[in-house]
Coordinates of C-alpha atoms in Angstrom, one line a residue:
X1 CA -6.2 -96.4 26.0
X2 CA -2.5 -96.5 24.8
X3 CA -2.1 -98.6 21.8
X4 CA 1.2 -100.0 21.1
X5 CA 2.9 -100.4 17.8
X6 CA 5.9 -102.3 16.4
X7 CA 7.7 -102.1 13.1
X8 CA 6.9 -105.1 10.7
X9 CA 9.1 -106.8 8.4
X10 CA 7.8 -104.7 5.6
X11 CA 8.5 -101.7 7.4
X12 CA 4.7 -101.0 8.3
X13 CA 3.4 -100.5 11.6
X14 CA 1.4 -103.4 13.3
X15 CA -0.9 -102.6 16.5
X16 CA -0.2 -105.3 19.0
X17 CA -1.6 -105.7 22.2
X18 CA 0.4 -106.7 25.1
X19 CA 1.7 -109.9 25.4
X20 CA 0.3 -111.2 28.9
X21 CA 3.0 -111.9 31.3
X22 CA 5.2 -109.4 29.6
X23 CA 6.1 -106.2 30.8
X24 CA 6.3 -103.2 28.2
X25 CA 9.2 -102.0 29.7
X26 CA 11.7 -104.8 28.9
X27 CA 10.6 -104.6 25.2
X28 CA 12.9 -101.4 24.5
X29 CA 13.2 -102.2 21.0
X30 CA 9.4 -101.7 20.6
X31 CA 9.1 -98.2 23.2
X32 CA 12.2 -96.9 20.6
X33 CA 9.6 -97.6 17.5
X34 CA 6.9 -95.7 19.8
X35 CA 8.6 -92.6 20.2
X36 CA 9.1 -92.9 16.8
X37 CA 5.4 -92.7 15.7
X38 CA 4.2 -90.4 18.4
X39 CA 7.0 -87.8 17.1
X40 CA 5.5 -88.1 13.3
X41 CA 2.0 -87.8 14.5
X42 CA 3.2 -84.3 16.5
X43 CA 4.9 -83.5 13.5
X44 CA 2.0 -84.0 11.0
X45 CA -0.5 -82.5 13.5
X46 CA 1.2 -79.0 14.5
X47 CA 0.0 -76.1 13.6
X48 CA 1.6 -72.4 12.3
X49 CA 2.5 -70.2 15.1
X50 CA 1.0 -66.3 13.9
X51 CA 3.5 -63.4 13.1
X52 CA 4.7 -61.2 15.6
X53 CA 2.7 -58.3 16.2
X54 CA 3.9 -54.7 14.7
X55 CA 3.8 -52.4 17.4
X56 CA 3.9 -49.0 15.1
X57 CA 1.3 -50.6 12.5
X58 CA -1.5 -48.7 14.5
X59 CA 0.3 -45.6 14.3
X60 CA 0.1 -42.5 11.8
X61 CA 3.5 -40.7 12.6
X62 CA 3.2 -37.6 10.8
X63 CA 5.3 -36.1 7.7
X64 CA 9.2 -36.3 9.0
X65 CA 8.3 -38.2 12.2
X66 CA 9.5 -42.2 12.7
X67 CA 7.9 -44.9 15.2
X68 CA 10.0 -45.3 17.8
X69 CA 9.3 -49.0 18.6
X70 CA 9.8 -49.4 22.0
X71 CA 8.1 -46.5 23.1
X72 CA 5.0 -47.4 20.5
X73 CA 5.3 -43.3 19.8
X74 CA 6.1 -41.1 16.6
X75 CA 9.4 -39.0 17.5
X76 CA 10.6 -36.4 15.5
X77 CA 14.5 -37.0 15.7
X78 CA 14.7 -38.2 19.4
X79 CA 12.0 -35.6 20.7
X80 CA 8.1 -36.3 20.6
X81 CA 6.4 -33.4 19.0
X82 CA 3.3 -32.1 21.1
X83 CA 0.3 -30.3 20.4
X84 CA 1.5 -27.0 17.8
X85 CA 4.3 -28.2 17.1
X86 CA 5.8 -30.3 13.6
X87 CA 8.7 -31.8 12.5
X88 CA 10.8 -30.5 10.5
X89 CA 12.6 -33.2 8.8
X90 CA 15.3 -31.1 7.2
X91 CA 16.7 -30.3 11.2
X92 CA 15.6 -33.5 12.9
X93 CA 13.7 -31.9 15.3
X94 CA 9.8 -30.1 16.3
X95 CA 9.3 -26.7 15.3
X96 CA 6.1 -24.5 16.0
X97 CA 3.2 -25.2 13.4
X98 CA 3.4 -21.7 11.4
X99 CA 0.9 -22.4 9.0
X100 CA -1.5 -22.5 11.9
X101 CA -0.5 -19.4 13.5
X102 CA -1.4 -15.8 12.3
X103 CA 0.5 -12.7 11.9
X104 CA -0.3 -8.9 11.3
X105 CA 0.5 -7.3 8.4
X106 CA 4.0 -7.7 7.5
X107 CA 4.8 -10.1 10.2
X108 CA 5.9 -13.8 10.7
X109 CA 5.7 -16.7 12.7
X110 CA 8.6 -17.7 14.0
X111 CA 9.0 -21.9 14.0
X112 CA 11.4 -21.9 16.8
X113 CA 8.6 -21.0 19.3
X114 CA 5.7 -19.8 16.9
X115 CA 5.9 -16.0 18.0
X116 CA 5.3 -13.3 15.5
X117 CA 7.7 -11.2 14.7
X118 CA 9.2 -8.7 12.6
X119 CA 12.5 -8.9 11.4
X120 CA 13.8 -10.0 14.6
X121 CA 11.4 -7.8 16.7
X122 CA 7.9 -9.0 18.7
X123 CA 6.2 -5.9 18.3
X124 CA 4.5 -5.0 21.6
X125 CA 0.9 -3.3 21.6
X126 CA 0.8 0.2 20.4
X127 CA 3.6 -1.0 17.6
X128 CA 3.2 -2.0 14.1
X129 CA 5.4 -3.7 11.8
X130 CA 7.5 -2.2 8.8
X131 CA 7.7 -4.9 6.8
X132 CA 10.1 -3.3 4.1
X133 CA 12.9 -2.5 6.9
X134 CA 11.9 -5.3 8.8
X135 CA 11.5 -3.7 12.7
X136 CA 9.1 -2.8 14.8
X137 CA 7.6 1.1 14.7
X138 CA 5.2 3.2 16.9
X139 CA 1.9 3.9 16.1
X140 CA 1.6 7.8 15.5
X141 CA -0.1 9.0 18.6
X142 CA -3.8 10.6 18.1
X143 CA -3.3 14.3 18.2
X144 CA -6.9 15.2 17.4
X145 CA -8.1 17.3 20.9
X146 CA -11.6 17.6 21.8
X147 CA -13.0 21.0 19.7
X148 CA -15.6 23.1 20.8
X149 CA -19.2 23.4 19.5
X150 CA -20.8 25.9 17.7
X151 CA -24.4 27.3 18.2
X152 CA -26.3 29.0 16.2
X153 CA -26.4 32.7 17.0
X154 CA -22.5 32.5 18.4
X155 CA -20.0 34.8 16.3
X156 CA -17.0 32.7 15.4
X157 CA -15.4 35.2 13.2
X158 CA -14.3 38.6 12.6
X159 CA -13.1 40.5 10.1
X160 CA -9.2 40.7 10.7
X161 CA -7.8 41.4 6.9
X162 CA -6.2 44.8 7.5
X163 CA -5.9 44.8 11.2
X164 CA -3.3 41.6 10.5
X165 CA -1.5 43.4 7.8
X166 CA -3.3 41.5 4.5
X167 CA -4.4 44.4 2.6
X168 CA -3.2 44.1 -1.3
X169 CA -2.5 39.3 -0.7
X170 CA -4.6 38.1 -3.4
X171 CA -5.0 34.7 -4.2
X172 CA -7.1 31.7 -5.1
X173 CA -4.7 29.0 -3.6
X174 CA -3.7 28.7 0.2
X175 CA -1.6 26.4 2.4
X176 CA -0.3 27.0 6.2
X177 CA 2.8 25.8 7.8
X178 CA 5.1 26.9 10.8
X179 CA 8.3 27.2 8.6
X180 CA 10.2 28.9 11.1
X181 CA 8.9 26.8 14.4
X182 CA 8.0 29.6 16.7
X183 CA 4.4 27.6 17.5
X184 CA 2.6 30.4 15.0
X185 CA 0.8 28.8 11.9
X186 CA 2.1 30.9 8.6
X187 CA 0.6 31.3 5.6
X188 CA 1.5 30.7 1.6
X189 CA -1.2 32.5 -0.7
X190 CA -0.5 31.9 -4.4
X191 CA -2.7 33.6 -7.5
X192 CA -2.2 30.4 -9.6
X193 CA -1.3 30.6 -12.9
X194 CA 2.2 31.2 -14.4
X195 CA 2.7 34.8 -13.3
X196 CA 6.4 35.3 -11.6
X197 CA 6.7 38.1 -8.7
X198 CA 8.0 41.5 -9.6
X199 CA 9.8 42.6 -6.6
X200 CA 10.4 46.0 -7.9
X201 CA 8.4 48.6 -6.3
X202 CA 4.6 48.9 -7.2
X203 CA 5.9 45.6 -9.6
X204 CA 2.8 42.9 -9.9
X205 CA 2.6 40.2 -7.1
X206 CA 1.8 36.4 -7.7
X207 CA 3.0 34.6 -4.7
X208 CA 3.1 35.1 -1.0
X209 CA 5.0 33.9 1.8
X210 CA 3.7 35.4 5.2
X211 CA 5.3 34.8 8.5
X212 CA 3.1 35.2 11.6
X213 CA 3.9 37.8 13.9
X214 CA 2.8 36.1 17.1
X215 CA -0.8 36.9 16.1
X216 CA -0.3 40.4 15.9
X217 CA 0.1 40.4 12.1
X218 CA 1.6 38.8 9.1
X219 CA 5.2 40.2 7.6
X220 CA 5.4 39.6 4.1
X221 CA 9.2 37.4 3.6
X222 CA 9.0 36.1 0.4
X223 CA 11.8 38.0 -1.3
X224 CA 13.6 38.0 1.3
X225 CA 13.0 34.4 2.6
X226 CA 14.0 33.0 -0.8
X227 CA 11.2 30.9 -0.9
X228 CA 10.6 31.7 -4.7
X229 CA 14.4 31.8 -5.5
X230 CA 15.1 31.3 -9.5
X231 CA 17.2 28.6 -10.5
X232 CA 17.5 30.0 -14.0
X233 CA 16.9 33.2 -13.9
X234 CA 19.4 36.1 -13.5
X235 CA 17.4 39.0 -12.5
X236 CA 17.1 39.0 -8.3
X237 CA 14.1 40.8 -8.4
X238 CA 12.2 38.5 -10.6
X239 CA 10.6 35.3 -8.9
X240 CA 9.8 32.0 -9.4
X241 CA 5.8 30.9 -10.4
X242 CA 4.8 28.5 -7.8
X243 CA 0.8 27.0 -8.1
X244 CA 1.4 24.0 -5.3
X245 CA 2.9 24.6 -1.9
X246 CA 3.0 21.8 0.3
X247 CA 4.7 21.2 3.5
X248 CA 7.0 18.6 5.5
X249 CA 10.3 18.0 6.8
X250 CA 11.9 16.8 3.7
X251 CA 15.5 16.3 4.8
X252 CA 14.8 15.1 8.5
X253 CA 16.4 18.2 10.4
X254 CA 13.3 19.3 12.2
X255 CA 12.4 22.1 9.9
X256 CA 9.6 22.3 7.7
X257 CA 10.9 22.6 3.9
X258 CA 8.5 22.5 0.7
X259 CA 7.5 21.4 -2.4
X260 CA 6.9 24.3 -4.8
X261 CA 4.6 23.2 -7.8
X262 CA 4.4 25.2 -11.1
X263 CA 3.1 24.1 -14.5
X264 CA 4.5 24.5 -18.1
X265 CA 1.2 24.0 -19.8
X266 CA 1.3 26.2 -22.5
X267 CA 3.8 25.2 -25.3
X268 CA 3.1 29.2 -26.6
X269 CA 4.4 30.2 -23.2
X270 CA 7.8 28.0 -22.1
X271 CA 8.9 27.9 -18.9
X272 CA 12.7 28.1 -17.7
X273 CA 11.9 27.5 -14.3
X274 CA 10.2 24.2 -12.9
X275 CA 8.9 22.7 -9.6
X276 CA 11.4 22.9 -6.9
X277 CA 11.7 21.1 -3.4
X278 CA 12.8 24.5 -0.7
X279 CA 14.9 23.5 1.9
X280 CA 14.9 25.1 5.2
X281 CA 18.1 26.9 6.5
X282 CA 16.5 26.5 10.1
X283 CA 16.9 30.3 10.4
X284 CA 13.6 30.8 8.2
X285 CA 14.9 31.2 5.1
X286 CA 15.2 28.6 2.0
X287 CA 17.7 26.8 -0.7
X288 CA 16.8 25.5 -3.6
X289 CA 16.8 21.6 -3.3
X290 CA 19.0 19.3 -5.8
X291 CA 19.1 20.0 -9.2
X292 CA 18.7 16.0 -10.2
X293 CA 15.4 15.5 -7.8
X294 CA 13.2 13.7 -10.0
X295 CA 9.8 16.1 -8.5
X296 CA 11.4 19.0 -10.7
X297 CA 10.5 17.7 -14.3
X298 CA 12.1 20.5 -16.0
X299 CA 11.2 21.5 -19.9
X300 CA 8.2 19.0 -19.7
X301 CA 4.7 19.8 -20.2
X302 CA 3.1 19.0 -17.2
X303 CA 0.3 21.0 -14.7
X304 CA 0.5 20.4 -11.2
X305 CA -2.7 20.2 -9.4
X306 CA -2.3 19.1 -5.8
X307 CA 0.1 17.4 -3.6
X308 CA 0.8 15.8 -0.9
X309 CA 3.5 14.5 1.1
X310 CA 3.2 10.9 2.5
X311 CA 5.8 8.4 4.1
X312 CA 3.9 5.7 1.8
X313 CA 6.7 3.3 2.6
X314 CA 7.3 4.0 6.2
X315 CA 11.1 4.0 6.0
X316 CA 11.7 7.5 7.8
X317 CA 11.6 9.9 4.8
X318 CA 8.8 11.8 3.9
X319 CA 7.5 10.8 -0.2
X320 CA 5.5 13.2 -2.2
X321 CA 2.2 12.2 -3.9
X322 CA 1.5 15.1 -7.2
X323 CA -1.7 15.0 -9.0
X324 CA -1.4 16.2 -12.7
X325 CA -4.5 18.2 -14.7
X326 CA -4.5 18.6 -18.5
X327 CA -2.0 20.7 -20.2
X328 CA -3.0 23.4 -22.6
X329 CA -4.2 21.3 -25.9
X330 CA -4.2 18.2 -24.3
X331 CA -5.5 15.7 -22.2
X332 CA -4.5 14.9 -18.3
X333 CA -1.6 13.0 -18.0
X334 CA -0.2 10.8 -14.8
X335 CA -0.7 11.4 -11.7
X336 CA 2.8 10.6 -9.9
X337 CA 4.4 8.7 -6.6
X338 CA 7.6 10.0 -5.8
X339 CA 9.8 8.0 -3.2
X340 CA 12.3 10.4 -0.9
X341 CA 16.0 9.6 -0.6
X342 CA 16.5 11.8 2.1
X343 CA 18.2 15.6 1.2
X344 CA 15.6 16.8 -0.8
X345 CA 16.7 14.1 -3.8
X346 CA 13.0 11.9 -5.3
X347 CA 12.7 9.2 -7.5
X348 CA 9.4 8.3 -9.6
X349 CA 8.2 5.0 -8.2
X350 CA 4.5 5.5 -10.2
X351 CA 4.9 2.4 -12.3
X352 CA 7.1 0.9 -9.7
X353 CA 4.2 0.5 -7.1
X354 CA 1.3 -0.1 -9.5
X355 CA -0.6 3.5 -9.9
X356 CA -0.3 3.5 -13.9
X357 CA -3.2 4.8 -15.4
X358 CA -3.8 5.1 -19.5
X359 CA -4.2 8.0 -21.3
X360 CA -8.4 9.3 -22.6
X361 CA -8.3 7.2 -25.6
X362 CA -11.3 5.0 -24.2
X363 CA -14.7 5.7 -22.9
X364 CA -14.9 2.1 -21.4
X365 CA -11.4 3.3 -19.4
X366 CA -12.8 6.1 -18.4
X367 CA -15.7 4.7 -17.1
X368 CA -13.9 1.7 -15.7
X369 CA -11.7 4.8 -13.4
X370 CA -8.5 2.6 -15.4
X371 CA -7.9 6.5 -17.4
X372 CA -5.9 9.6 -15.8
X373 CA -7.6 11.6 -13.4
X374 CA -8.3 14.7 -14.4
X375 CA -6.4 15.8 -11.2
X376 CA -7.6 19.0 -8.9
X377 CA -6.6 17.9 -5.5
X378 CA -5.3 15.3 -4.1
X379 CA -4.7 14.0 -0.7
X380 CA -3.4 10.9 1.7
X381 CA -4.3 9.1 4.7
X382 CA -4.8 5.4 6.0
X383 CA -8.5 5.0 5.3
X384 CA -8.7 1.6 6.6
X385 CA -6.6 2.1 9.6
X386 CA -4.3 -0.6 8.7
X387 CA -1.0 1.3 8.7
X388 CA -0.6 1.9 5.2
X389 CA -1.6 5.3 3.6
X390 CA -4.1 4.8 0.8
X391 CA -3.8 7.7 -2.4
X392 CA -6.5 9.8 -3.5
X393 CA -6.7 12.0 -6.7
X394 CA -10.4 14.2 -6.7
X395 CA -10.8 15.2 -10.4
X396 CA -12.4 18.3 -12.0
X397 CA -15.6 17.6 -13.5
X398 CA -17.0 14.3 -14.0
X399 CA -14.0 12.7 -14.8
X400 CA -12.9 9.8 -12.3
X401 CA -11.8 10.4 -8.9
X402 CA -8.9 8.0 -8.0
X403 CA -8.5 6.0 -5.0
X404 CA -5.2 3.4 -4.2
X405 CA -5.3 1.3 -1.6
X406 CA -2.0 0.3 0.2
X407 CA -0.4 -3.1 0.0
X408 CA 2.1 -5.4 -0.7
X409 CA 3.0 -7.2 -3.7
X410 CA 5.1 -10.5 -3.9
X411 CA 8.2 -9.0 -2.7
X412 CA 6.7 -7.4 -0.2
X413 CA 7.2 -4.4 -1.4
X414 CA 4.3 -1.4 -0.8
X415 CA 1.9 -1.8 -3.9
X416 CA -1.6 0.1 -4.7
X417 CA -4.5 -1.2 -5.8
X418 CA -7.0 0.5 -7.9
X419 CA -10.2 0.6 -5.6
X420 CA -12.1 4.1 -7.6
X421 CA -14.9 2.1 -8.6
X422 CA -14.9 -0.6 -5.7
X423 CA -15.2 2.0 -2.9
X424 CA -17.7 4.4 -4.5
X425 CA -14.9 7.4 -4.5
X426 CA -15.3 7.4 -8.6
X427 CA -18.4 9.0 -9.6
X428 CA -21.7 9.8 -8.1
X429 CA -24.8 8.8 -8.9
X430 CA -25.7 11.9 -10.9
X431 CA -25.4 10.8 -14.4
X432 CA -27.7 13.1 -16.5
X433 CA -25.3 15.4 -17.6
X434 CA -27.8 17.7 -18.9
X435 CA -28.1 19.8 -16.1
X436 CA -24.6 20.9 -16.9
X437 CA -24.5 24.5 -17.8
X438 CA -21.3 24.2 -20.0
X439 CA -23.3 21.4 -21.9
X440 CA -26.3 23.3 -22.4
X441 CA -24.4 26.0 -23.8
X442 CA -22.9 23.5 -26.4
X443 CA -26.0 22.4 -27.5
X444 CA -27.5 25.6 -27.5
X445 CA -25.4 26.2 -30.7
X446 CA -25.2 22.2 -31.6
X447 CA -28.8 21.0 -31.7
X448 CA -28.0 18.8 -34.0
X449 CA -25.4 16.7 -32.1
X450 CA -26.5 13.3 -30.1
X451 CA -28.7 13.8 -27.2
X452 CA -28.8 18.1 -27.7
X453 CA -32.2 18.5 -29.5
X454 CA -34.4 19.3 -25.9
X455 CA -31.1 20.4 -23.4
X456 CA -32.2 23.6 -22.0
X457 CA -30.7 26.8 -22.4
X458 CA -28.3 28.1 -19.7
X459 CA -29.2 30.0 -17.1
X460 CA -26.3 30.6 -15.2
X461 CA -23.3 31.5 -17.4
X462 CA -23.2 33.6 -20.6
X463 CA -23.0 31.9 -24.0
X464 CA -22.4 33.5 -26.8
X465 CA -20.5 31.0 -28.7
X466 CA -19.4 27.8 -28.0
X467 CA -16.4 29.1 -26.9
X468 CA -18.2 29.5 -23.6
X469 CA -18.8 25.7 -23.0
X470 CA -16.3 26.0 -20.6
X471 CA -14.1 22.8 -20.9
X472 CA -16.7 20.4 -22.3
X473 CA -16.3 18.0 -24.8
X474 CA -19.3 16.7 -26.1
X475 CA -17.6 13.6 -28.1

């Protein structure tokens, strides 16, 4: 029921009902106060409309990205970034997700389109990646053939030594190399020692260099190869002492050249020659290398023990890895990695590329394979078939054997790690050094020294002093 009101003399509102006989309409006046009050009571009664909804409240954009309101979707610039992809605020646009991609060794995603690559390259299957020049390079091929068994019963040998022209080579130390490429394998035979060739008639022979006649025989060309050519020296028929040959292209003309090792280990005895690197004419004959190569160490004490040549650092030119042994009065010093500049010029990169050892002043370092090797081979090949050569150093007696793996450090630089004791290359498990015949003659004339009293005698060397515990040190 609609209930009228009117406005009183005091302002109030009175309730009136309808006159009879009167019709509401002609009382304008009173309909005016009506709207009136039916306008407060809508005022007084309405209620708060609600905010407008957010439509990017729901959504997580990711780092860089912003809600793009209409489209109620987080863009990266004006792109939407799908699945593997980020923004990257810094452009204002989606790059590939790198840190969810991963590379080979010495690789990197690339956030354009996520690739790996190197340098610039994608290194296709068979290729690996040099990280230090940054491109692509070809896995050596596999050269090993299939050999042939041997049975028991089937002669594989026969004596050959004069029917090959060998009668009179003596030596104790042998390498092989085709030096001047005809497809025949020649040899180097070296005494050892510091004895130079006397290439005077009847004069006393130290060193070899024999070229293979086709299989037919060997032709002795050392004098006039020049492979032991002095530096120093003045008389032409006097040679140069070289312990270590090893062999490799060292200059990059397709030749084999070498690295000659001799020692200067007795200060009673100084050399004026030193280690040489022999570069290969092509015609079969050699120079002497450059005088500033760092591989020469010339007037220092040092003995050479083995070496190899190794491109550690896969740049194209051929490095040289030199195991040291103990000089005369002394104890074993650094073994050394030498980097090749190309022409026969090294550099020592030992320190450089983490393969510093410390000298025998600790047992604990010793045992720990942290001390030099007492170097007396050494060699180098990727043991782990991940593309990097690793370094190994075999020592004489029971000193450590060394083995460095190949990596990188922060620079991404080739770096070795010391893995002797790790890998199980540092000692055996033979630790009773009492069966050692160079020991037992010690103690055979020390009884009273630590752990002596119930060593055997020896049985297999003579010991008529001490003198004849051959290179053992009982401290």
């Amino acid at each position: 029921m609609l209930a009228l009101f009117e406005r009183g003399d005091d302002d109030t509102l009175v309730r009136r009902p309808p006159r009879p006989g009167k019709s509401a309409m002609r009382r304008l006046p009173f309909l005016r106060s009506l709207v009136l009050v039916a306008l407060v009571f809508a005022a007084c009664g309405e209620k708060p409309s609600p905010d407008p909804v957010d439509p990017c409240a729901a959504l997580k954009c990711g780092p860089g990205e912003s809600c793009d309101a209409d489209g109620r979707v987080c863009k990266c610039g004006g792109e939407v970034c799908g699945p593997g992809r980020v923004c990257e605020a810094s452009l204002g646009r989606c790059v590939a997700d790198c840190a969810a991609v991963s590379c080979e060794r010495g690789m990197s995603c690339d956030p354009s389109d996520g690739a790996c690559r190197c340098g610039e390259e994608s290194c296709e299957s068979g290729w690996r990646c040099n990280a230090q020049l940054a491109r692509c390079e070809q896995d050596l091929p596999d050269r090993c053939a299939a050999g042939t068994g041997w049975t028991a019963g089937t002669r594989a040998f026969r004596e050959a030594t004069e029917a090959l022209g060998l009668i009179g080579v003596a030596g104790v130390r042998l390498s092989v190399g085709d030096f001047d490429g005809d497809g025949w394998a020649d040899l180097s035979v070296r005494r050892g020692g510091l004895a130079a060739d006397d290439f005077t008639e009847g004069g006393p022979r130290a060193t070899w260099l024999l070229r293979n006649d086709q299989g037919a025989r060997f032709v002795d060309v050392t004098e006039s190869s020049g492979f032991v050519a002095t530096r120093r020296g003045e008389d032409p028929k006097r040679g140069r002492p070289a312990e270590v040959v090893v062999w490799a292209d060292v200059d990059n003309d397709g030749d084999l050249d070498a690295f000659t090792g001799m020692s200067y280990a007795d200060p009673a005895n100084p050399q004026v020659e030193s280690s040489e690197i022999m570069l290969n004419r092509g015609d079969g004959t050699f120079e002497l290398g450059p005088e500033a190569s760092a591989v020469r160490r010339e007037g220092e004490r040092v003995e050479r023990a083995g070496a190899a040549f190794v491109d550690f650092d896969r740049d194209g030119t051929v490095d040289l890895w030199i195991g040291n042994s103990a000089v005369k009065g002394a104890n074993p010093s650094q073994d050394q990695l030498y980097r090749g500049l190309g022409g026969g010029l090294f550099e020592d990169v030992t320190v450089a590329r983490g393969l510093q050892t410390r000298g025998w002043s600790s047992v604990s370092a010793l045992n720990a394979a942290l001390a030099h090797s007492y170097a007396w081979s050494v060699a180098a090949c990727d043991l782990n078939g991940d593309g990097g050569p690793e370094l190994l150093a075999a020592s004489y007696g029971r000193a450590p054997n060394h083995l460095w793996q190949a990596g990188y450090d922060a620079e991404n630089q080739v770096a070795f790690v010391n893995r002797s004791i790790d890998s199980g290359y540092a000692f055996d498990e033979r630790t009773d050094w009492t069966d050692n015949e160079s020991a037992r003659c010690w103690c055979q004339w020390h009884r009273e020294d630590p752990g002596c009293a119930q060593v055997p005698e020896p049985q297999l060397i003579r010991c008529t002093s001490d003198q004849d515990a051959f290179r053992w040190n009982h401290a």
